[in-house]
Amino acid sequence: MTTISEILNKERFTKEDIVKLLKTKGEESKLLLDKAREVKVKHIGNKVYYRGLIEFSNICAKDCYYCGIRRSNKNTNRYEIGTKDILFAAKFAHENRYASIVLQGGERTDNVFIENVDNLLKKIKEQTNGELGITISLGEQSEEVYKRWFDSGAHRFLLRIEASNRELYNKIHPNNDLHNFDKRLDALKTLQNLGYQTGTGGMVGLPFQTYENLAEDLLFYKKFDIDMVGMGPYIEHAETPMYVHSKDLLPQKERFNITLKMIAILRIMMPDINIAAATALQSIDPLGREKALKIGANVIMPNITPTIHRKEYQLYENKPCIDEGADDCTGCLEARISLVGDKVGYGEWGDSKHYFNRTKK
Ligand code: SAM
Ligand code: SF4
Protein backbone atom coordinates (compact mmCIF):
# COMPACT_ATOMS: atom_id res chain seq x y z
CA MET A 1 0.00 0.00 0.00
CA THR A 2 1.28 3.46 -0.90
CA THR A 3 2.14 5.56 2.15
CA ILE A 4 1.19 9.22 2.53
CA SER A 5 4.86 10.23 2.13
CA GLU A 6 5.04 8.31 -1.13
CA ILE A 7 1.89 10.00 -2.42
CA LEU A 8 3.25 13.41 -1.45
CA ASN A 9 6.39 12.77 -3.49
CA LYS A 10 4.47 11.94 -6.66
CA GLU A 11 4.55 14.24 -9.71
CA ARG A 12 0.77 14.01 -10.15
CA PHE A 13 -2.02 12.94 -7.84
CA THR A 14 -4.72 10.53 -8.98
CA LYS A 15 -8.27 10.72 -7.66
CA GLU A 16 -7.49 7.84 -5.27
CA ASP A 17 -4.38 9.66 -4.01
CA ILE A 18 -6.42 12.78 -3.29
CA VAL A 19 -9.09 10.82 -1.44
CA LYS A 20 -6.39 9.25 0.74
CA LEU A 21 -4.87 12.65 1.45
CA LEU A 22 -8.28 14.06 2.35
CA LYS A 23 -8.82 11.28 4.85
CA THR A 24 -5.49 11.76 6.64
CA LYS A 25 -5.50 12.37 10.38
CA GLY A 26 -2.90 13.29 13.02
CA GLU A 27 0.73 12.92 11.95
CA GLU A 28 -0.15 12.00 8.37
CA SER A 29 -2.28 15.09 8.03
CA LYS A 30 0.61 17.14 9.40
CA LEU A 31 2.89 15.74 6.68
CA LEU A 32 0.44 17.03 4.07
CA LEU A 33 0.05 20.49 5.63
CA ASP A 34 3.82 20.90 6.12
CA LYS A 35 4.51 19.93 2.53
CA ALA A 36 1.93 22.44 1.28
CA ARG A 37 3.57 25.22 3.32
CA GLU A 38 6.94 24.29 1.86
CA VAL A 39 5.57 24.36 -1.72
CA LYS A 40 3.87 27.70 -1.12
CA VAL A 41 7.00 29.41 0.22
CA LYS A 42 9.19 27.91 -2.50
CA HIS A 43 6.98 28.94 -5.42
CA ILE A 44 5.18 32.11 -4.39
CA GLY A 45 6.85 33.18 -1.13
CA ASN A 46 5.11 34.13 2.11
CA LYS A 47 3.29 37.28 1.00
CA VAL A 48 -0.43 37.64 1.53
CA TYR A 49 -2.44 39.96 -0.68
CA TYR A 50 -5.47 41.89 0.48
CA ARG A 51 -8.66 42.19 -1.55
CA GLY A 52 -11.08 44.58 0.18
CA LEU A 53 -14.45 42.85 -0.12
CA ILE A 54 -17.45 45.02 -0.97
CA GLU A 55 -20.70 43.05 -0.88
CA PHE A 56 -22.50 45.67 -2.84
CA SER A 57 -25.94 44.14 -3.29
CA ASN A 58 -27.88 41.14 -2.00
CA ILE A 59 -30.50 41.32 -4.73
CA CYS A 60 -30.31 38.08 -6.67
CA ALA A 61 -32.30 36.60 -9.53
CA LYS A 62 -31.19 33.08 -8.71
CA ASP A 63 -32.37 30.51 -6.24
CA CYS A 64 -29.42 28.31 -5.32
CA TYR A 65 -30.68 25.88 -2.66
CA TYR A 66 -27.85 26.64 -0.20
CA CYS A 67 -27.67 30.43 -0.23
CA GLY A 68 -29.29 32.76 2.31
CA ILE A 69 -29.77 35.59 -0.18
CA ARG A 70 -31.53 33.44 -2.79
CA ARG A 71 -34.45 35.10 -4.52
CA SER A 72 -37.13 33.11 -2.69
CA ASN A 73 -35.93 34.01 0.78
CA LYS A 74 -38.51 36.62 1.72
CA ASN A 75 -36.97 37.18 5.17
CA THR A 76 -34.02 39.21 3.88
CA ASN A 77 -34.08 42.97 3.53
CA ARG A 78 -32.75 43.61 0.07
CA TYR A 79 -30.22 46.40 -0.42
CA GLU A 80 -27.99 47.90 -3.04
CA ILE A 81 -25.20 50.18 -1.87
CA GLY A 82 -25.14 53.54 -3.63
CA THR A 83 -22.25 54.65 -5.83
CA LYS A 84 -21.06 57.22 -3.28
CA ASP A 85 -20.66 54.61 -0.53
CA ILE A 86 -18.94 52.13 -2.83
CA LEU A 87 -16.49 54.79 -3.97
CA PHE A 88 -15.89 55.61 -0.32
CA ALA A 89 -15.10 51.96 0.47
CA ALA A 90 -12.80 51.77 -2.57
CA LYS A 91 -11.05 54.93 -1.36
CA PHE A 92 -10.58 53.32 2.05
CA ALA A 93 -8.95 50.28 0.41
CA HIS A 94 -6.70 52.45 -1.74
CA GLU A 95 -5.61 54.70 1.14
CA ASN A 96 -4.87 51.67 3.30
CA ARG A 97 -2.78 50.16 0.49
CA TYR A 98 -4.98 47.11 -0.01
CA ALA A 99 -4.14 47.41 -3.73
CA SER A 100 -7.27 45.52 -4.82
CA ILE A 101 -10.95 45.20 -4.10
CA VAL A 102 -13.56 42.54 -4.85
CA LEU A 103 -17.01 43.69 -5.92
CA GLN A 104 -19.37 40.86 -5.07
CA GLY A 105 -23.12 40.52 -5.10
CA GLY A 106 -26.20 38.65 -6.18
CA GLU A 107 -26.59 37.83 -9.84
CA ARG A 108 -28.58 40.13 -12.09
CA THR A 109 -28.51 40.46 -15.85
CA ASP A 110 -30.78 43.49 -16.40
CA ASN A 111 -29.47 46.54 -18.22
CA VAL A 112 -29.72 48.88 -15.24
CA PHE A 113 -27.44 46.58 -13.26
CA ILE A 114 -24.97 46.07 -16.10
CA GLU A 115 -24.74 49.80 -16.68
CA ASN A 116 -24.36 50.50 -12.97
CA VAL A 117 -21.46 48.05 -12.58
CA ASP A 118 -19.83 49.48 -15.69
CA ASN A 119 -20.00 53.02 -14.30
CA LEU A 120 -18.70 51.89 -10.94
CA LEU A 121 -15.68 50.21 -12.50
CA LYS A 122 -14.82 53.32 -14.50
CA LYS A 123 -15.27 55.61 -11.52
CA ILE A 124 -13.15 53.45 -9.20
CA LYS A 125 -10.36 53.34 -11.77
CA GLU A 126 -10.60 57.10 -12.31
CA GLN A 127 -10.64 57.86 -8.59
CA THR A 128 -7.51 55.78 -7.93
CA ASN A 129 -5.55 56.69 -11.09
CA GLY A 130 -5.89 53.08 -12.21
CA GLU A 131 -3.96 51.95 -9.15
CA LEU A 132 -6.66 49.87 -7.48
CA GLY A 133 -7.01 46.36 -8.93
CA ILE A 134 -10.59 45.16 -9.30
CA THR A 135 -11.90 41.61 -9.05
CA ILE A 136 -15.59 41.04 -9.70
CA SER A 137 -17.83 38.20 -8.64
CA LEU A 138 -21.21 38.83 -10.17
CA GLY A 139 -22.23 35.50 -11.62
CA GLU A 140 -23.02 34.38 -15.13
CA GLN A 141 -23.24 37.10 -17.76
CA SER A 142 -23.09 37.23 -21.55
CA GLU A 143 -19.75 37.46 -23.32
CA GLU A 144 -20.52 41.09 -24.27
CA VAL A 145 -21.07 42.05 -20.66
CA TYR A 146 -17.93 40.28 -19.44
CA LYS A 147 -15.99 42.06 -22.19
CA ARG A 148 -17.52 45.43 -21.37
CA TRP A 149 -16.63 45.12 -17.68
CA PHE A 150 -13.12 43.94 -18.59
CA ASP A 151 -12.64 47.00 -20.83
CA SER A 152 -13.90 49.22 -18.02
CA GLY A 153 -11.26 48.03 -15.58
CA ALA A 154 -12.05 44.65 -14.00
CA HIS A 155 -9.19 42.23 -14.55
CA ARG A 156 -10.04 39.27 -12.34
CA PHE A 157 -13.32 37.36 -12.05
CA LEU A 158 -14.48 34.83 -9.47
CA LEU A 159 -17.11 32.36 -10.57
CA ARG A 160 -17.24 29.29 -8.39
CA ILE A 161 -18.33 26.15 -10.15
CA GLU A 162 -19.68 25.25 -6.67
CA ALA A 163 -19.53 21.51 -7.41
CA SER A 164 -17.67 20.20 -10.45
CA ASN A 165 -19.65 16.96 -10.45
CA ARG A 166 -22.68 17.50 -12.65
CA GLU A 167 -25.02 15.28 -10.59
CA LEU A 168 -24.07 17.02 -7.38
CA TYR A 169 -24.43 20.44 -9.04
CA ASN A 170 -27.94 19.47 -10.10
CA LYS A 171 -28.84 18.38 -6.58
CA ILE A 172 -27.92 21.71 -5.02
CA HIS A 173 -29.56 23.93 -7.63
CA PRO A 174 -33.06 24.14 -9.08
CA ASN A 175 -33.35 22.24 -12.31
CA ASN A 176 -33.93 25.06 -14.79
CA ASP A 177 -32.22 27.23 -17.38
CA LEU A 178 -31.01 29.76 -14.83
CA HIS A 179 -29.06 27.11 -12.94
CA ASN A 180 -27.48 25.12 -15.73
CA PHE A 181 -24.16 23.34 -15.21
CA ASP A 182 -23.08 23.66 -18.86
CA LYS A 183 -23.84 27.36 -18.90
CA ARG A 184 -21.72 27.90 -15.81
CA LEU A 185 -18.86 26.00 -17.42
CA ASP A 186 -19.22 28.03 -20.63
CA ALA A 187 -19.17 31.24 -18.62
CA LEU A 188 -15.89 30.20 -16.99
CA LYS A 189 -14.37 29.42 -20.37
CA THR A 190 -15.53 32.75 -21.77
CA LEU A 191 -13.86 34.60 -18.88
CA GLN A 192 -10.63 32.77 -19.53
CA ASN A 193 -10.77 33.48 -23.29
CA LEU A 194 -11.43 37.17 -22.72
CA GLY A 195 -8.22 37.50 -20.74
CA TYR A 196 -9.54 37.70 -17.18
CA GLN A 197 -7.51 36.15 -14.41
CA THR A 198 -10.09 33.50 -13.82
CA GLY A 199 -11.07 32.16 -10.44
CA THR A 200 -13.38 29.37 -9.45
CA GLY A 201 -13.97 27.14 -6.45
CA GLY A 202 -16.60 25.36 -4.50
CA MET A 203 -18.08 24.48 -1.15
CA VAL A 204 -16.78 21.71 1.05
CA GLY A 205 -19.05 19.50 3.16
CA LEU A 206 -22.24 19.85 1.13
CA PRO A 207 -25.04 17.35 1.61
CA PHE A 208 -24.62 14.39 -0.81
CA GLN A 209 -20.95 15.31 -1.42
CA THR A 210 -18.44 12.44 -1.27
CA TYR A 211 -14.65 12.45 -0.85
CA GLU A 212 -14.50 11.42 -4.52
CA ASN A 213 -16.51 14.53 -5.47
CA LEU A 214 -14.01 16.70 -3.59
CA ALA A 215 -11.11 15.02 -5.38
CA GLU A 216 -12.93 15.67 -8.68
CA ASP A 217 -13.12 19.37 -7.77
CA LEU A 218 -9.36 19.61 -7.37
CA LEU A 219 -8.72 17.71 -10.60
CA PHE A 220 -11.20 20.01 -12.34
CA TYR A 221 -9.31 23.15 -11.24
CA LYS A 222 -6.08 21.64 -12.51
CA LYS A 223 -7.53 20.51 -15.84
CA PHE A 224 -9.21 23.88 -16.35
CA ASP A 225 -5.84 25.57 -15.78
CA ILE A 226 -7.53 27.97 -13.40
CA ASP A 227 -5.65 31.01 -12.02
CA MET A 228 -7.35 31.49 -8.66
CA VAL A 229 -9.40 29.33 -6.33
CA GLY A 230 -11.66 30.06 -3.38
CA MET A 231 -12.96 27.08 -1.44
CA GLY A 232 -14.90 27.37 1.78
CA PRO A 233 -16.88 25.12 4.05
CA TYR A 234 -20.59 24.90 3.33
CA ILE A 235 -22.49 26.45 6.23
CA GLU A 236 -26.18 25.82 6.65
CA HIS A 237 -28.78 28.61 6.61
CA ALA A 238 -32.21 28.00 8.12
CA GLU A 239 -34.07 29.93 5.42
CA THR A 240 -32.88 27.72 2.57
CA PRO A 241 -34.24 24.46 1.11
CA MET A 242 -30.97 22.67 1.83
CA TYR A 243 -31.43 23.17 5.57
CA VAL A 244 -33.54 19.99 5.76
CA HIS A 245 -30.33 18.00 5.16
CA SER A 246 -28.52 19.58 8.11
CA LYS A 247 -28.66 16.39 10.19
CA ASP A 248 -26.74 14.50 7.49
CA LEU A 249 -23.81 16.94 7.43
CA LEU A 250 -20.36 16.38 8.88
CA PRO A 251 -19.79 18.50 12.01
CA GLN A 252 -18.67 22.03 11.11
CA LYS A 253 -15.20 21.43 12.59
CA GLU A 254 -14.75 18.46 10.27
CA ARG A 255 -15.88 20.49 7.23
CA PHE A 256 -13.31 23.07 8.31
CA ASN A 257 -10.50 20.49 8.57
CA ILE A 258 -11.32 19.00 5.18
CA THR A 259 -11.31 22.48 3.63
CA LEU A 260 -7.79 23.05 4.98
CA LYS A 261 -6.69 19.74 3.45
CA MET A 262 -8.32 20.71 0.12
CA ILE A 263 -6.30 23.94 0.13
CA ALA A 264 -3.08 22.11 1.02
CA ILE A 265 -3.51 19.47 -1.70
CA LEU A 266 -4.37 22.10 -4.29
CA ARG A 267 -1.30 24.16 -3.38
CA ILE A 268 0.87 21.10 -4.06
CA MET A 269 -0.97 20.37 -7.33
CA MET A 270 -0.94 23.99 -8.56
CA PRO A 271 2.00 25.76 -6.90
CA ASP A 272 1.70 29.11 -8.72
CA ILE A 273 -2.03 29.89 -8.45
CA ASN A 274 -3.66 32.31 -6.01
CA ILE A 275 -5.73 30.61 -3.32
CA ALA A 276 -8.08 32.65 -1.14
CA ALA A 277 -8.59 32.02 2.55
CA ALA A 278 -12.41 32.06 2.37
CA THR A 279 -14.45 34.13 4.81
CA ALA A 280 -16.60 31.08 5.66
CA LEU A 281 -13.54 29.54 7.39
CA GLN A 282 -13.68 32.39 9.89
CA SER A 283 -17.30 31.56 10.75
CA ILE A 284 -16.23 28.20 12.11
CA ASP A 285 -12.89 29.19 13.65
CA PRO A 286 -12.00 32.84 14.45
CA LEU A 287 -8.46 32.12 13.21
CA GLY A 288 -9.67 30.01 10.29
CA ARG A 289 -8.40 32.24 7.51
CA GLU A 290 -4.94 32.59 9.08
CA LYS A 291 -4.75 28.79 9.42
CA ALA A 292 -5.49 28.54 5.70
CA LEU A 293 -2.72 31.04 4.90
CA LYS A 294 -0.28 28.97 6.90
CA ILE A 295 -0.86 25.86 4.79
CA GLY A 296 -1.19 27.22 1.27
CA ALA A 297 -3.57 30.14 0.75
CA ASN A 298 -2.09 33.55 -0.17
CA VAL A 299 -5.07 35.90 -0.56
CA ILE A 300 -7.41 37.27 2.09
CA MET A 301 -10.50 39.41 1.63
CA PRO A 302 -11.03 41.79 4.56
CA ASN A 303 -14.65 42.90 4.53
CA ILE A 304 -14.94 46.63 3.83
CA THR A 305 -18.68 46.64 3.12
CA PRO A 306 -20.32 49.57 4.97
CA THR A 307 -21.33 48.03 8.33
CA ILE A 308 -25.06 48.79 8.14
CA HIS A 309 -25.45 46.43 5.17
CA ARG A 310 -23.43 43.51 6.48
CA LYS A 311 -26.19 41.79 8.39
CA GLU A 312 -28.24 41.68 5.20
CA TYR A 313 -25.56 39.79 3.25
CA GLN A 314 -26.09 36.60 5.23
CA LEU A 315 -25.24 33.75 2.90
CA TYR A 316 -25.06 31.42 5.90
CA GLU A 317 -25.42 31.50 9.67
CA ASN A 318 -22.82 33.10 12.00
CA LYS A 319 -21.26 35.11 9.21
CA PRO A 320 -18.37 36.94 10.94
CA CYS A 321 -17.72 40.66 11.46
CA ILE A 322 -21.22 41.85 10.70
CA ASP A 323 -21.07 44.40 13.53
CA GLU A 324 -17.62 45.76 12.93
CA GLY A 325 -16.41 48.68 10.85
CA ALA A 326 -13.70 48.17 8.24
CA ASP A 327 -10.94 49.50 10.49
CA ASP A 328 -11.88 47.26 13.45
CA CYS A 329 -12.13 44.28 11.19
CA THR A 330 -8.69 44.67 9.69
CA GLY A 331 -6.89 46.27 12.63
CA CYS A 332 -5.36 43.09 14.07
CA LEU A 333 -5.26 41.20 10.81
CA GLU A 334 -1.66 42.06 10.03
CA ALA A 335 -0.52 40.85 13.47
CA ARG A 336 -2.43 37.58 13.10
CA ILE A 337 -0.94 37.06 9.64
CA SER A 338 2.59 37.58 10.94
CA LEU A 339 1.93 34.97 13.66
CA VAL A 340 1.63 32.30 10.98
CA GLY A 341 4.89 33.40 9.32
CA ASP A 342 3.43 35.45 6.45
CA LYS A 343 3.58 39.16 5.66
CA VAL A 344 1.17 41.50 3.94
CA GLY A 345 2.04 42.64 0.41
CA TYR A 346 0.78 46.20 0.95
CA GLY A 347 0.33 48.17 -2.24
CA GLU A 348 0.94 45.12 -4.45
CA TRP A 349 -1.72 43.68 -6.73
CA GLY A 350 -0.46 40.16 -6.09
CA ASP A 351 -1.78 38.85 -9.38
CA SER A 352 -1.82 35.11 -9.99
CA LYS A 353 1.59 33.97 -11.20
CA HIS A 354 -0.18 31.11 -12.91
CA TYR A 355 -2.02 33.56 -15.15
CA PHE A 356 1.24 34.91 -16.54
CA ASN A 357 2.73 31.44 -16.91
CA ARG A 358 -0.44 30.23 -18.64
CA THR A 359 -0.80 33.13 -21.04
CA LYS A 360 2.83 33.28 -22.15
CA LYS A 361 2.74 29.55 -23.10
N1 SAM B 1 -23.82 35.49 -6.92
C1 SAM B 1 -22.48 35.26 -7.31
C2 SAM B 1 -22.23 33.79 -7.57
O1 SAM B 1 -23.01 32.98 -7.08
O2 SAM B 1 -21.27 33.49 -8.28
C3 SAM B 1 -21.45 35.78 -6.31
C4 SAM B 1 -21.89 35.91 -4.89
S1 SAM B 1 -22.19 34.36 -4.07
C5 SAM B 1 -22.96 34.88 -2.59
C6 SAM B 1 -20.56 33.92 -3.54
C7 SAM B 1 -20.38 32.52 -3.06
O3 SAM B 1 -20.99 32.32 -1.79
C8 SAM B 1 -20.96 31.41 -3.90
O4 SAM B 1 -20.14 31.13 -5.00
C9 SAM B 1 -21.09 30.26 -2.91
O5 SAM B 1 -20.06 29.31 -3.08
C10 SAM B 1 -20.97 30.95 -1.54
N2 SAM B 1 -22.07 30.54 -0.66
C11 SAM B 1 -23.38 30.74 -0.85
N3 SAM B 1 -24.10 30.14 0.14
C12 SAM B 1 -23.22 29.54 0.97
C13 SAM B 1 -23.34 28.75 2.16
N4 SAM B 1 -24.52 28.46 2.67
N5 SAM B 1 -22.19 28.31 2.74
C14 SAM B 1 -20.99 28.62 2.23
N6 SAM B 1 -20.80 29.35 1.11
C15 SAM B 1 -21.91 29.81 0.48
FE1 SF4 C 1 -27.48 34.28 -5.90
FE2 SF4 C 1 -24.84 33.68 -5.81
FE3 SF4 C 1 -26.49 33.16 -3.72
FE4 SF4 C 1 -26.73 31.71 -5.95
S1 SF4 C 1 -24.91 31.82 -4.57
S2 SF4 C 1 -28.42 32.60 -4.79
S3 SF4 C 1 -26.29 33.26 -7.50
S4 SF4 C 1 -25.94 35.16 -4.53
PDB file of C-alpha atoms and ligand atoms in Angstrom, residues 57-72 78 104-108 137-140 162 173 178-179 184 203 313 315, ligand 2:
ATOM      1  CA  SER A  57     -25.939  44.142  -3.290  1.00  0.00           C
ATOM      2  CA  ASN A  58     -27.884  41.141  -2.000  1.00  0.00           C
ATOM      3  CA  ILE A  59     -30.501  41.324  -4.728  1.00  0.00           C
ATOM      4  CA  CYS A  60     -30.305  38.083  -6.675  1.00  0.00           C
ATOM      5  CA  ALA A  61     -32.301  36.603  -9.526  1.00  0.00           C
ATOM      6  CA  LYS A  62     -31.191  33.084  -8.708  1.00  0.00           C
ATOM      7  CA  ASP A  63     -32.372  30.509  -6.237  1.00  0.00           C
ATOM      8  CA  CYS A  64     -29.415  28.314  -5.316  1.00  0.00           C
ATOM      9  CA  TYR A  65     -30.680  25.883  -2.659  1.00  0.00           C
ATOM     10  CA  TYR A  66     -27.852  26.638  -0.198  1.00  0.00           C
ATOM     11  CA  CYS A  67     -27.674  30.430  -0.225  1.00  0.00           C
ATOM     12  CA  GLY A  68     -29.288  32.761   2.314  1.00  0.00           C
ATOM     13  CA  ILE A  69     -29.765  35.595  -0.183  1.00  0.00           C
ATOM     14  CA  ARG A  70     -31.525  33.437  -2.793  1.00  0.00           C
ATOM     15  CA  ARG A  71     -34.447  35.098  -4.519  1.00  0.00           C
ATOM     16  CA  SER A  72     -37.135  33.114  -2.694  1.00  0.00           C
ATOM     17  CA  ARG A  78     -32.749  43.610   0.069  1.00  0.00           C
ATOM     18  CA  GLN A 104     -19.372  40.857  -5.065  1.00  0.00           C
ATOM     19  CA  GLY A 105     -23.117  40.519  -5.102  1.00  0.00           C
ATOM     20  CA  GLY A 106     -26.201  38.654  -6.180  1.00  0.00           C
ATOM     21  CA  GLU A 107     -26.594  37.826  -9.840  1.00  0.00           C
ATOM     22  CA  ARG A 108     -28.577  40.129 -12.085  1.00  0.00           C
ATOM     23  CA  SER A 137     -17.825  38.203  -8.636  1.00  0.00           C
ATOM     24  CA  LEU A 138     -21.209  38.832 -10.170  1.00  0.00           C
ATOM     25  CA  GLY A 139     -22.227  35.502 -11.616  1.00  0.00           C
ATOM     26  CA  GLU A 140     -23.021  34.380 -15.130  1.00  0.00           C
ATOM     27  CA  GLU A 162     -19.680  25.252  -6.670  1.00  0.00           C
ATOM     28  CA  HIS A 173     -29.564  23.927  -7.627  1.00  0.00           C
ATOM     29  CA  LEU A 178     -31.011  29.764 -14.831  1.00  0.00           C
ATOM     30  CA  HIS A 179     -29.061  27.106 -12.945  1.00  0.00           C
ATOM     31  CA  ARG A 184     -21.720  27.897 -15.810  1.00  0.00           C
ATOM     32  CA  MET A 203     -18.077  24.483  -1.154  1.00  0.00           C
ATOM     33  CA  TYR A 313     -25.560  39.788   3.252  1.00  0.00           C
ATOM     34  CA  LEU A 315     -25.236  33.749   2.899  1.00  0.00           C
TER      35      LEU A 315
HETATM   36 FE1  SF4 B   2     -27.480  34.283  -5.898  1.00  0.00          FE
HETATM   37 FE2  SF4 B   2     -24.845  33.685  -5.812  1.00  0.00          FE
HETATM   38 FE3  SF4 B   2     -26.489  33.157  -3.720  1.00  0.00          FE
HETATM   39 FE4  SF4 B   2     -26.725  31.713  -5.948  1.00  0.00          FE
HETATM   40  S1  SF4 B   2     -24.909  31.817  -4.574  1.00  0.00           S
HETATM   41  S2  SF4 B   2     -28.420  32.601  -4.786  1.00  0.00           S
HETATM   42  S3  SF4 B   2     -26.288  33.261  -7.501  1.00  0.00           S
HETATM   43  S4  SF4 B   2     -25.941  35.163  -4.527  1.00  0.00           S
END
